[in-house]
Coordinates of N, CA and C in Angstrom, one line a residue:
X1 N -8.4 4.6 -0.1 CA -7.4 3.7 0.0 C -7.6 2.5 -0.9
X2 N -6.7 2.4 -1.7 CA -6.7 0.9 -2.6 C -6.7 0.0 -1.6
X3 N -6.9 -1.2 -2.2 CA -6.9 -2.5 -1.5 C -5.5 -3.1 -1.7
X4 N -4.4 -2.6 -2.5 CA -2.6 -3.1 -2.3 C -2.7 -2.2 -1.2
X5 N -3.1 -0.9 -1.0 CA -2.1 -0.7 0.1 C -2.9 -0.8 1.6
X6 N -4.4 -1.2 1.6 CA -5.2 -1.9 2.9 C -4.5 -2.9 3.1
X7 N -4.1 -3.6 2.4 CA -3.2 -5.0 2.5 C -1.8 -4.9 3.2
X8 N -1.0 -3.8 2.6 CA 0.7 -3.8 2.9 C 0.1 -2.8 4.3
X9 N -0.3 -2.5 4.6 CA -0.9 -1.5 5.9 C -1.1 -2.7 6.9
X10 N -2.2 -3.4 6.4 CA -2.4 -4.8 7.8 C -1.3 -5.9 8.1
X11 N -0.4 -5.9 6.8 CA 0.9 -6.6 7.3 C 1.5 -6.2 7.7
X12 N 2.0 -4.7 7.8 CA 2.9 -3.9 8.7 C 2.2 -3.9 10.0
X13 N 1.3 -4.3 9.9 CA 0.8 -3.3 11.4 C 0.5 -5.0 12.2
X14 N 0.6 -5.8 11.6 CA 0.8 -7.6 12.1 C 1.8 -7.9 12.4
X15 N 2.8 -7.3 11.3 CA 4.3 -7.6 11.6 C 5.0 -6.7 12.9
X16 N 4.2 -5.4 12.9 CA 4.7 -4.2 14.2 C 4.2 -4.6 15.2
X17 N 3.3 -5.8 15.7 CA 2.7 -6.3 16.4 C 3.2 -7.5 17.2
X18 N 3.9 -9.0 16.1 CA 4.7 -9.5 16.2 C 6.3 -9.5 16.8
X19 N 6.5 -8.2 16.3 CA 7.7 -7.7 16.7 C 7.6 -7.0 18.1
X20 N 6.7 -6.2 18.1 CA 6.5 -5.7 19.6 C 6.2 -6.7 20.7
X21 N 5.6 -7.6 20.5 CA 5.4 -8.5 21.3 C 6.5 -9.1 21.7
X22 N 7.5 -9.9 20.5 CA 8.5 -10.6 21.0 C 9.7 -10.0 21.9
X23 N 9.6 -8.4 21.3 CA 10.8 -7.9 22.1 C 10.4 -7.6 23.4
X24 N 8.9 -7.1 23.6 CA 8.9 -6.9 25.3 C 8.9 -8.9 26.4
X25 N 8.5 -9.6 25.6 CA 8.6 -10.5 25.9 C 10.0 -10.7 26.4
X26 N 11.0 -10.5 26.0 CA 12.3 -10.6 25.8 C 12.9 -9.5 26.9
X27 N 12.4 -8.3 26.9 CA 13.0 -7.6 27.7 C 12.3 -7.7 29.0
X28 N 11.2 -8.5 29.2 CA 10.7 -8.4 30.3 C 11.4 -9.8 31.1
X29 N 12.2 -10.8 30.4 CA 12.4 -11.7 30.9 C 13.8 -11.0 30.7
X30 N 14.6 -10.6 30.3 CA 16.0 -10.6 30.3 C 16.3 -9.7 31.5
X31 N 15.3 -8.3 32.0 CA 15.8 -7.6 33.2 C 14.8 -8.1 34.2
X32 N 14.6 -9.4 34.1 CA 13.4 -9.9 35.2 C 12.6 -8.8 36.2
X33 N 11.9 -8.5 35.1 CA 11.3 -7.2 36.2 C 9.9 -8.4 36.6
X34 N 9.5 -9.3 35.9 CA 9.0 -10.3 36.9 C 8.9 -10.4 38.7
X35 N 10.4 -11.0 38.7 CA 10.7 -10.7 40.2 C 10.4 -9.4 40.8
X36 N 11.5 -8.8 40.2 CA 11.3 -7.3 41.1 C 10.2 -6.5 40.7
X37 N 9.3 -6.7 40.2 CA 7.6 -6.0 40.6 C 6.8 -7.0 40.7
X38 N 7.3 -7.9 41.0 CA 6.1 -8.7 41.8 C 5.2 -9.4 41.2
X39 N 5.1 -9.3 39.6 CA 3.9 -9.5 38.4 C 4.0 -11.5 38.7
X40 N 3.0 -12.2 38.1 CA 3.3 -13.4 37.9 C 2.7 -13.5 36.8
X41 N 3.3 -14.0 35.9 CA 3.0 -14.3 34.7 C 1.8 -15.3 34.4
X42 N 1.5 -15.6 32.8 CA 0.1 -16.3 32.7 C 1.0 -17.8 33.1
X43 N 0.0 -18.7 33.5 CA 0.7 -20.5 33.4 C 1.0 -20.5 31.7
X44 N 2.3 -21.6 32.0 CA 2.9 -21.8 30.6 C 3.4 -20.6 29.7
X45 N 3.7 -19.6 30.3 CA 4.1 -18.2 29.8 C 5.8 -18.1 29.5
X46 N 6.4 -18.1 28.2 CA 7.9 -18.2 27.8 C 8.3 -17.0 28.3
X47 N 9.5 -17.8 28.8 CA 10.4 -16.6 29.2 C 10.1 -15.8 30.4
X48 N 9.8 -16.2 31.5 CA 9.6 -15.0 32.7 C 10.9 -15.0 33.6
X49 N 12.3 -15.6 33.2 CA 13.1 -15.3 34.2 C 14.6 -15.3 32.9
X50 N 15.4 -14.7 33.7 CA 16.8 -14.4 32.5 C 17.5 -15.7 32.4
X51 N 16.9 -16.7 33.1 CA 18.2 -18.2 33.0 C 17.6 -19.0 31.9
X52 N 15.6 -18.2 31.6 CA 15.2 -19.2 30.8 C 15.5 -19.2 29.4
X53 N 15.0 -20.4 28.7 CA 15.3 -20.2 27.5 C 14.1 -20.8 26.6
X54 N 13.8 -20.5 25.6 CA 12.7 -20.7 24.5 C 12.1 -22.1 24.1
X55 N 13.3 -22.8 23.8 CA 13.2 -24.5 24.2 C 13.7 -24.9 24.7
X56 N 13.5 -25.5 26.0 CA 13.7 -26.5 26.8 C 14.6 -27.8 26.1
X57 N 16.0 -28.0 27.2 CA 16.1 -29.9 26.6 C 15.0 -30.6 26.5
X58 N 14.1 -30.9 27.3 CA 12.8 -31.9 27.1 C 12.0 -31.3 25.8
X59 N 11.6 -30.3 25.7 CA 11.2 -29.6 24.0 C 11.9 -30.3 22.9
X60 N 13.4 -29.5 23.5 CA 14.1 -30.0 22.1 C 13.9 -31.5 22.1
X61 N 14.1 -32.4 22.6 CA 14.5 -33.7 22.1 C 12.8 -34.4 22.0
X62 N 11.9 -33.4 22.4 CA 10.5 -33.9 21.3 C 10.5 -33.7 20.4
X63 N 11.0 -32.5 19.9 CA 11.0 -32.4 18.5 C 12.0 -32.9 17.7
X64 N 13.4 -33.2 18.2 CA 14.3 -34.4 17.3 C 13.4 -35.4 17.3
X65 N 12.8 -36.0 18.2 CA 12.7 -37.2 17.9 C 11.1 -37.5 17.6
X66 N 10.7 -36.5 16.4 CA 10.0 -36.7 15.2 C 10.2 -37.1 14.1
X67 N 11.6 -37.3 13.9 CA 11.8 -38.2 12.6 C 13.3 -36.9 11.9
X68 N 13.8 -37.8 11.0 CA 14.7 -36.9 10.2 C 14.4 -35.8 9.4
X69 N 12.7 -35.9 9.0 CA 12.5 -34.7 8.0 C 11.9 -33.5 8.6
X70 N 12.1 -33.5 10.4 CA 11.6 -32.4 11.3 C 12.3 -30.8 10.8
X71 N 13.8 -31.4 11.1 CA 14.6 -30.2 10.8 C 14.2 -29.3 9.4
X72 N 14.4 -30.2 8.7 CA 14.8 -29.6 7.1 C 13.5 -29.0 7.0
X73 N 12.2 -29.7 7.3 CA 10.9 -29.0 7.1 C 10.9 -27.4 7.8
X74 N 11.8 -27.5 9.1 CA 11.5 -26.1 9.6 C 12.1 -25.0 9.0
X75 N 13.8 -25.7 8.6 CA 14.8 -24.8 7.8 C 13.9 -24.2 6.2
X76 N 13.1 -25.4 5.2 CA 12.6 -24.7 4.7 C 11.6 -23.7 4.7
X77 N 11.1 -23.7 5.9 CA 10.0 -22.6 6.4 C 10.3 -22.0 6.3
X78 N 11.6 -21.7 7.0 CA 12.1 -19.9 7.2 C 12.4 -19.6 6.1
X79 N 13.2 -20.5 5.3 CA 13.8 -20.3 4.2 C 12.7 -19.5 3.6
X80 N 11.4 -20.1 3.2 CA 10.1 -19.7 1.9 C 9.7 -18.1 2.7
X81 N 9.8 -18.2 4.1 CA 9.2 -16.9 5.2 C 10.0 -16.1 4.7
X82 N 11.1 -15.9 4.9 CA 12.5 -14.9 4.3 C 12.3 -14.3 2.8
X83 N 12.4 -15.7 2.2 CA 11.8 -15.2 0.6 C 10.9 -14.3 0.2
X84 N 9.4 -14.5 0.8 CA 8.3 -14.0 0.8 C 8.3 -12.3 1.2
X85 N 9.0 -12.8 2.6 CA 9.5 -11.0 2.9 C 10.4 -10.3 1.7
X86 N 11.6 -10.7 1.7 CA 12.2 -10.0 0.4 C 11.4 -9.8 -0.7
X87 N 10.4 -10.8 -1.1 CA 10.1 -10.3 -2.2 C 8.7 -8.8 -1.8
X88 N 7.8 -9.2 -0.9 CA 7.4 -8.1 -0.6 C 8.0 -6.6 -0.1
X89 N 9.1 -6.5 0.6 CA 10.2 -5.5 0.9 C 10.3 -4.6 -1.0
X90 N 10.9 -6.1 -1.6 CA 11.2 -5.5 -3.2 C 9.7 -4.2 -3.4
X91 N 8.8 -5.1 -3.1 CA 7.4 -4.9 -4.2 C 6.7 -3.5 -3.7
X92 N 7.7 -3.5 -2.7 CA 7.0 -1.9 -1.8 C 8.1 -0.9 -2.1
X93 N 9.5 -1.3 -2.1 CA 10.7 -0.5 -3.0 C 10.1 0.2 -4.4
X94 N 9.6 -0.9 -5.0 CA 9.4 -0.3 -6.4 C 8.2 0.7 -6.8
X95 N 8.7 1.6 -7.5 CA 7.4 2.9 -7.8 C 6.4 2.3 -8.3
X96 N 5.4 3.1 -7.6 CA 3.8 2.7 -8.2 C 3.6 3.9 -9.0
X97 N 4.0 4.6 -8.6 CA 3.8 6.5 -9.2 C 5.2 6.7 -10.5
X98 N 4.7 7.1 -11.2 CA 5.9 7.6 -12.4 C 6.8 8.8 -11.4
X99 N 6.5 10.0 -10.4 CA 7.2 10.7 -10.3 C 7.2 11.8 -10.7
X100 N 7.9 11.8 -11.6 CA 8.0 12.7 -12.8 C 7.7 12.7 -14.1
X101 N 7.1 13.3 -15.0 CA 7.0 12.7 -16.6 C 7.7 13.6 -16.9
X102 N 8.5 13.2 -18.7 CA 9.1 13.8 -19.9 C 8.3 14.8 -20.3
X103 N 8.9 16.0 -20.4 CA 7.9 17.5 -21.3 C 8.7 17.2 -23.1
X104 N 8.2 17.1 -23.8 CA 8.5 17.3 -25.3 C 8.7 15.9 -25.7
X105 N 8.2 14.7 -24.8 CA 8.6 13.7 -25.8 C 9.6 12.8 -24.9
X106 N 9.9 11.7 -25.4 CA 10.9 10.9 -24.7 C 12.3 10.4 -25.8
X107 N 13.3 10.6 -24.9 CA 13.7 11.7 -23.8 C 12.7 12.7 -23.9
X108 N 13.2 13.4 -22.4 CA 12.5 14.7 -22.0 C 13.7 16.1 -22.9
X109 N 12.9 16.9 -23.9 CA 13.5 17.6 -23.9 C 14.1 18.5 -23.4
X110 N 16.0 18.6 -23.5 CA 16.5 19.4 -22.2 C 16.3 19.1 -20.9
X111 N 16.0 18.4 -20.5 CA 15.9 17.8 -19.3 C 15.0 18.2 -18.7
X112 N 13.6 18.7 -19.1 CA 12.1 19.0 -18.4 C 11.6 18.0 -18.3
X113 N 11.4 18.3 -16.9 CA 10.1 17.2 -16.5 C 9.1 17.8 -15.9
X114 N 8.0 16.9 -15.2 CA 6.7 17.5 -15.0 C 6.3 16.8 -14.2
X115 N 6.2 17.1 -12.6 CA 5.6 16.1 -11.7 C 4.3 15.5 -12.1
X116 N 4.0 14.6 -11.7 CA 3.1 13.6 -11.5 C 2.0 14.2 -11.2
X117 N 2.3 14.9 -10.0 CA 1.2 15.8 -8.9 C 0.6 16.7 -9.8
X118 N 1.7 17.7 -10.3 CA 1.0 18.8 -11.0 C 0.4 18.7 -12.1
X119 N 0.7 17.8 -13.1 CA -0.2 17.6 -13.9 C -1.8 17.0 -13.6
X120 N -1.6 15.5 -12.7 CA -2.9 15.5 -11.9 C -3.5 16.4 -11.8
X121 N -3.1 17.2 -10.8 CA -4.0 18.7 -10.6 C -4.0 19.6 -11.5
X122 N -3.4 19.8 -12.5 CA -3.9 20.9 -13.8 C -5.1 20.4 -14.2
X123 N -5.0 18.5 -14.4 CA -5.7 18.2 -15.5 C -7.3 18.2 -14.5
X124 N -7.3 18.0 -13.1 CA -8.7 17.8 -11.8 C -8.9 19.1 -12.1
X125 N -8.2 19.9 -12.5 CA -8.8 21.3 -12.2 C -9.7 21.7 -13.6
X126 N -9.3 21.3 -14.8 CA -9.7 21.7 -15.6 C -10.6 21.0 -16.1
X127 N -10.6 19.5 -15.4 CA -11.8 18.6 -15.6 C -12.9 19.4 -15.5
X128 N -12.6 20.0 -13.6 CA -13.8 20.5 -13.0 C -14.6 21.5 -13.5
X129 N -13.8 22.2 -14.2 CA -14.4 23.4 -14.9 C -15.4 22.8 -15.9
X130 N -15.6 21.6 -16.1 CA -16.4 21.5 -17.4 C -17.6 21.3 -17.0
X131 N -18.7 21.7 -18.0 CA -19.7 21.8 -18.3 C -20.5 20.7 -17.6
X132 N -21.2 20.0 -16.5 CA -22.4 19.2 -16.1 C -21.2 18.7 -15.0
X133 N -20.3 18.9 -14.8 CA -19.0 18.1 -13.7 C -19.2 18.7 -12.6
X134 N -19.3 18.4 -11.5 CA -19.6 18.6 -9.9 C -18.4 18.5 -9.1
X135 N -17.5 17.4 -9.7 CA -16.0 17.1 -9.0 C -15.1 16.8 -9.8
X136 N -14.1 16.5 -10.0 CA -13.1 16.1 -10.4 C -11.9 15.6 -9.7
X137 N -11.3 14.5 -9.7 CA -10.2 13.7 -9.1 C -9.2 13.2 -10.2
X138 N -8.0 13.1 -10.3 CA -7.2 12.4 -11.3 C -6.0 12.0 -10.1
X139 N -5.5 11.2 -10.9 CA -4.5 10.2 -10.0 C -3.8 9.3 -11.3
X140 N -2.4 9.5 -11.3 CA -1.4 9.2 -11.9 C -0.6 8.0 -11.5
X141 N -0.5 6.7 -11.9 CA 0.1 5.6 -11.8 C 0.9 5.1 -12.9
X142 N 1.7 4.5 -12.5 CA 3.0 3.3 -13.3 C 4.5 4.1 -13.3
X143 N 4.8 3.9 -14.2 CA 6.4 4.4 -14.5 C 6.0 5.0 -15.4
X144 N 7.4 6.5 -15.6 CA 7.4 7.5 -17.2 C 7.0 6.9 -18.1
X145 N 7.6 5.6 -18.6 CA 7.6 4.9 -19.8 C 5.7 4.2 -19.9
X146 N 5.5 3.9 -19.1 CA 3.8 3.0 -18.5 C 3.3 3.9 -18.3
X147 N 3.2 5.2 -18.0 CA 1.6 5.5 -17.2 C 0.7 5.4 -17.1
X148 N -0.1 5.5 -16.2 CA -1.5 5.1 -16.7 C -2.4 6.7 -15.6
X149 N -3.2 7.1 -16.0 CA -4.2 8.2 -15.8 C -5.4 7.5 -14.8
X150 N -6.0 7.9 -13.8 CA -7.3 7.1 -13.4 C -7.8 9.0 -13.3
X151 N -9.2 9.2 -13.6 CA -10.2 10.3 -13.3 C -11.0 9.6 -13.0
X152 N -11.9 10.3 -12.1 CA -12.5 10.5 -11.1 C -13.8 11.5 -11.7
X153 N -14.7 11.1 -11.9 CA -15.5 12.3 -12.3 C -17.1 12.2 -11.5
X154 N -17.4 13.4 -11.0 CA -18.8 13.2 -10.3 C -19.3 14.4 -11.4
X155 N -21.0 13.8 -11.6 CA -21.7 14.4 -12.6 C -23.0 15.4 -11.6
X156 N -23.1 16.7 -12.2 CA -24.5 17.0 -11.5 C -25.6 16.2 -11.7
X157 N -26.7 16.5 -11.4 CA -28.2 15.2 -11.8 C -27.9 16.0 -13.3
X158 N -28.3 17.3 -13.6 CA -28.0 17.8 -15.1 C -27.5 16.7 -16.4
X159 N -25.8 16.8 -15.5 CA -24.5 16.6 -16.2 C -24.8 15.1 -17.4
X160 N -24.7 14.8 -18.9 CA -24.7 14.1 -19.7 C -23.6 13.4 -19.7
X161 N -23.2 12.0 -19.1 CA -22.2 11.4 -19.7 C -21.5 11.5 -20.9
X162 N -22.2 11.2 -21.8 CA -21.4 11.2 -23.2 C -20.7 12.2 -23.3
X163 N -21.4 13.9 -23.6 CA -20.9 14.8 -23.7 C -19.8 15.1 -22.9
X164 N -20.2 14.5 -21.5 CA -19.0 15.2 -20.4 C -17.8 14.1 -20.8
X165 N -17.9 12.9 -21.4 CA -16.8 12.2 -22.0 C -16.3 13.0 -22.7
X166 N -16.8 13.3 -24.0 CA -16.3 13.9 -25.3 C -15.4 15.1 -24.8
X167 N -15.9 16.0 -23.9 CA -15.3 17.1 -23.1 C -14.2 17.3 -22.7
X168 N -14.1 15.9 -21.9 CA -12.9 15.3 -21.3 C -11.3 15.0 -22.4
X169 N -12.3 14.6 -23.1 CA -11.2 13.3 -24.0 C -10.6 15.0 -25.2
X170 N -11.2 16.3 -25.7 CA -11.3 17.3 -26.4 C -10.3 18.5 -25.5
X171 N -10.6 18.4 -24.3 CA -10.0 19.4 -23.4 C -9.0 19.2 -22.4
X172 N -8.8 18.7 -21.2 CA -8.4 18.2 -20.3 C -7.1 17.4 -20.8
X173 N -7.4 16.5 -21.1 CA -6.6 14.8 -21.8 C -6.0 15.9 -22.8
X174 N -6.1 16.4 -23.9 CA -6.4 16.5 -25.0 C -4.7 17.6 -24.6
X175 N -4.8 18.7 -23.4 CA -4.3 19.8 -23.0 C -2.7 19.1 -22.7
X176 N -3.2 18.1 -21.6 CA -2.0 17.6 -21.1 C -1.2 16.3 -22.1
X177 N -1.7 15.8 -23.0 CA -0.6 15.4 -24.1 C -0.2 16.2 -24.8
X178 N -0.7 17.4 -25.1 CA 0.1 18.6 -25.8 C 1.2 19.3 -25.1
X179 N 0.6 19.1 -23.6 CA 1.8 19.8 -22.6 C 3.1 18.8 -22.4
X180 N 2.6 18.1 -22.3 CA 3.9 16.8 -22.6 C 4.3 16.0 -23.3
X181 N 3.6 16.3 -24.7 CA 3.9 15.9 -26.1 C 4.5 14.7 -26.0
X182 N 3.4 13.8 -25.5 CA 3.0 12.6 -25.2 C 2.3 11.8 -26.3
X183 N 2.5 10.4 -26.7 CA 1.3 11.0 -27.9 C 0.0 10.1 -27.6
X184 N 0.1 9.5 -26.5 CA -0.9 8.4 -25.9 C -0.9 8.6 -24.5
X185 N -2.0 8.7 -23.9 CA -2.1 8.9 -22.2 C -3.5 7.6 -21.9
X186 N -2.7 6.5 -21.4 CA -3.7 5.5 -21.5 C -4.5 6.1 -19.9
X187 N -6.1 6.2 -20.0 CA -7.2 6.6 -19.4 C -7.7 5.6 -19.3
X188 N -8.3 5.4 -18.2 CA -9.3 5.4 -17.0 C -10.6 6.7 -16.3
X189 N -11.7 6.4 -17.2 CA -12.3 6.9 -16.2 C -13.8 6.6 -15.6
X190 N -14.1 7.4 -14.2 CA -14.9 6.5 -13.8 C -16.1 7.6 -13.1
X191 N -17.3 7.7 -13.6 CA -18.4 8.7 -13.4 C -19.2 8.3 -12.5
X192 N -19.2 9.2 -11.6 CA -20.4 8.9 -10.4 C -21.4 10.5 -10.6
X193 N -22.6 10.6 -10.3 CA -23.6 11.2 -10.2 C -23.9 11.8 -8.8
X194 N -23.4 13.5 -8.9 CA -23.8 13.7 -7.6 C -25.3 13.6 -7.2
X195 N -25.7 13.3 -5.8 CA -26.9 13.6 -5.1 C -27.6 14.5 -5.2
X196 N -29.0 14.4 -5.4 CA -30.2 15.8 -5.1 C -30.0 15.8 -4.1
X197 N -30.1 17.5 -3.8 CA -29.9 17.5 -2.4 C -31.2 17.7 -1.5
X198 N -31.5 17.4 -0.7 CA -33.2 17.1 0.0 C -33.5 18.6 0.0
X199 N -34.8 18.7 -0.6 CA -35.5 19.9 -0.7 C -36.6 20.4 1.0
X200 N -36.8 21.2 1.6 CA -37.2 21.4 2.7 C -39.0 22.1 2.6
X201 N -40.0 21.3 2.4 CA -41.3 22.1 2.1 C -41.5 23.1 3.9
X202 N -41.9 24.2 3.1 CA -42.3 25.2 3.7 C -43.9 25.0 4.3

């Protein structure tokens, strides 16, 4: 899990939280099940009966009579709160993943394209086949026009970086801008070293 989307995960699940709370709050006072089950709510608890209401006259007219710039400060709250949502709403709208890529070039010749997915996995697959490679992962980001490539590569104790670079960048990479006559596939990659695995003396 990236850390954008550990982040848009803990807001949703703050905001699913906020929201669930307010509305049982609300329905627990609107069909006063209060009364008729007998519950008594915490001291100073909003809303336990349907006549109540959120602020009080005595509330409200403490907070009028903070001064003139009470209001406008709260109006711009919501205002900047609203904003912030829209703009985050936008920023989750918009593709992280290209989708689809162009086959032959851009435009896509004739109208071929080539998922995202499948090329990922042509290119993990053909990673893995190589020479000192233990794993292979690829993952496709940006837009058709942007993309950007991240691999994933775990090395045996064996496996030579350099070489298994040169491998990479000769075969793999090398396969899929031919396949999609591409003429630049900006890369990312990132080598980890599998584990010896614990030997057992007899």
């Amino acid at each position: 899990m990236t850390p954008r989307s550990a982040l848009n995960r803990s807001l949703l699940a703050l905001a699913g939280l906020v929201l669930l709370g307010g509305g049982l709050l609300i329905l627990f006072a609107g069909l006063d099940l209060y009364r008729r089950h007998d519950l008594v709510p915490p001291a100073g608890w909003p809303l336990t009966a349907p006549a109540d209401v959120l602020l009080g006259a005595a509330d409200r007219a403490r907070w009028s009579g903070q001064g003139w710039w009470w209001w406008p400060a709260v109006i711009a709250a919501l205002v900047l709160t609203a904003l912030l949502a829209l703009w985050w709403l936008l920023a989750q709208l918009s593709r992280r993943r290209p989708g689809s890529l162009p086959v032959g070039g851009t435009p896509p010749q004739e109208g071929v394209e080539l998922r995202d997915r499948a090329l990922a996995d042509a290119i993990a697959t053909e990673a893995g086949a190589l020479p000192g490679v233990d794993d292979a992962t690829v993952r496709i980001t940006g837009r058709p026009a942007h993309h950007h490539t991240h691999v994933g590569l775990t090395l045996t104790p064996e496996g030579a970086p350099g070489a298994t670079l040169g491998a990479l960048c000769e075969g793999p990479l090398r396969t899929a801008r031919r396949s999609t006559g591409l003429p630049d596939m900006p890369t990312e990659v990132r080598l980890h070293v599998a584990r010896h695995k614990p030997h057992r003396a007899e």
